[in-house]
Amino acid sequence: MSEEREMITSMEAPIYLKYNFTAGDAASRFLSQVKEGKLVGQRCPSCKNVYVPPRGACAACGVATEEEVECSDKCTVESFTIVYIPIPNNPIQPPYIIANLVPDGANISFIHLMSECVNEDVRQGQRVQAVWKPEEEWTYAMDNIRYFKPIDEPDVPNEMIGKVPVTGWEG
Ligand SMILES: [Zn+2]
């Protein structure tokens, strides 16, 4: 028995994936230190850049990084965006700021939230500091830091962001 069938060329198949992955040596060490309230990066032995969080190797030079450098929880805003989509289970309401932040003592930025700020006043070079959760809530995660808020320090000139330890930082 034969019949003509319409060819199905595509179908919609929504899937939800929940997965765990191995953090690896560098991230494991970093997150263990975050649990102690510290941001510890690693310095490249070749170009001397400090990575936070460390990846165990320098992306530019391709060499292993081992020397640890404890960074301040004060940072400089490298770039930012204003977000209008809410974060599930987070009390921060849109519009809010997501920023690339360079910690004092490091050369590379990481992404985190900003709050306690006027969104329209946020700018490159602005100085911010971490607002940590209560210590008893600390775990192996960067959300031990609730967000970063502006502090009363002079802006870092754009061309100096990530290039030098910042004044006021005792490192
Ligand atoms: Zn390097």
PDB file of C-alpha atoms and ligand atoms in Angstrom, residues 44-49 51 58-63 65, ligand 1:
ATOM      1  CA  CYS A  44      51.255  35.020  33.767  1.00  0.00           C
ATOM      2  CA  PRO A  45      55.039  34.397  34.116  1.00  0.00           C
ATOM      3  CA  SER A  46      55.573  35.779  30.609  1.00  0.00           C
ATOM      4  CA  CYS A  47      53.406  38.885  30.041  1.00  0.00           C
ATOM      5  CA  LYS A  48      52.757  39.471  33.803  1.00  0.00           C
ATOM      6  CA  ASN A  49      49.019  39.973  33.301  1.00  0.00           C
ATOM      7  CA  TYR A  51      43.763  36.918  35.499  1.00  0.00           C
ATOM      8  CA  CYS A  58      47.489  32.770  29.878  1.00  0.00           C
ATOM      9  CA  ALA A  59      45.237  33.085  26.833  1.00  0.00           C
ATOM     10  CA  ALA A  60      47.715  35.433  25.135  1.00  0.00           C
ATOM     11  CA  CYS A  61      50.965  33.563  25.826  1.00  0.00           C
ATOM     12  CA  GLY A  62      49.729  29.984  26.095  1.00  0.00           C
ATOM     13  CA  VAL A  63      51.773  29.276  29.229  1.00  0.00           C
ATOM     14  CA  THR A  65      49.897  30.405  35.361  1.00  0.00           C
TER      15      THR A  65
HETATM   16 ZN    ZN B   1      50.761  35.969  29.287  1.00  0.00          ZN
END
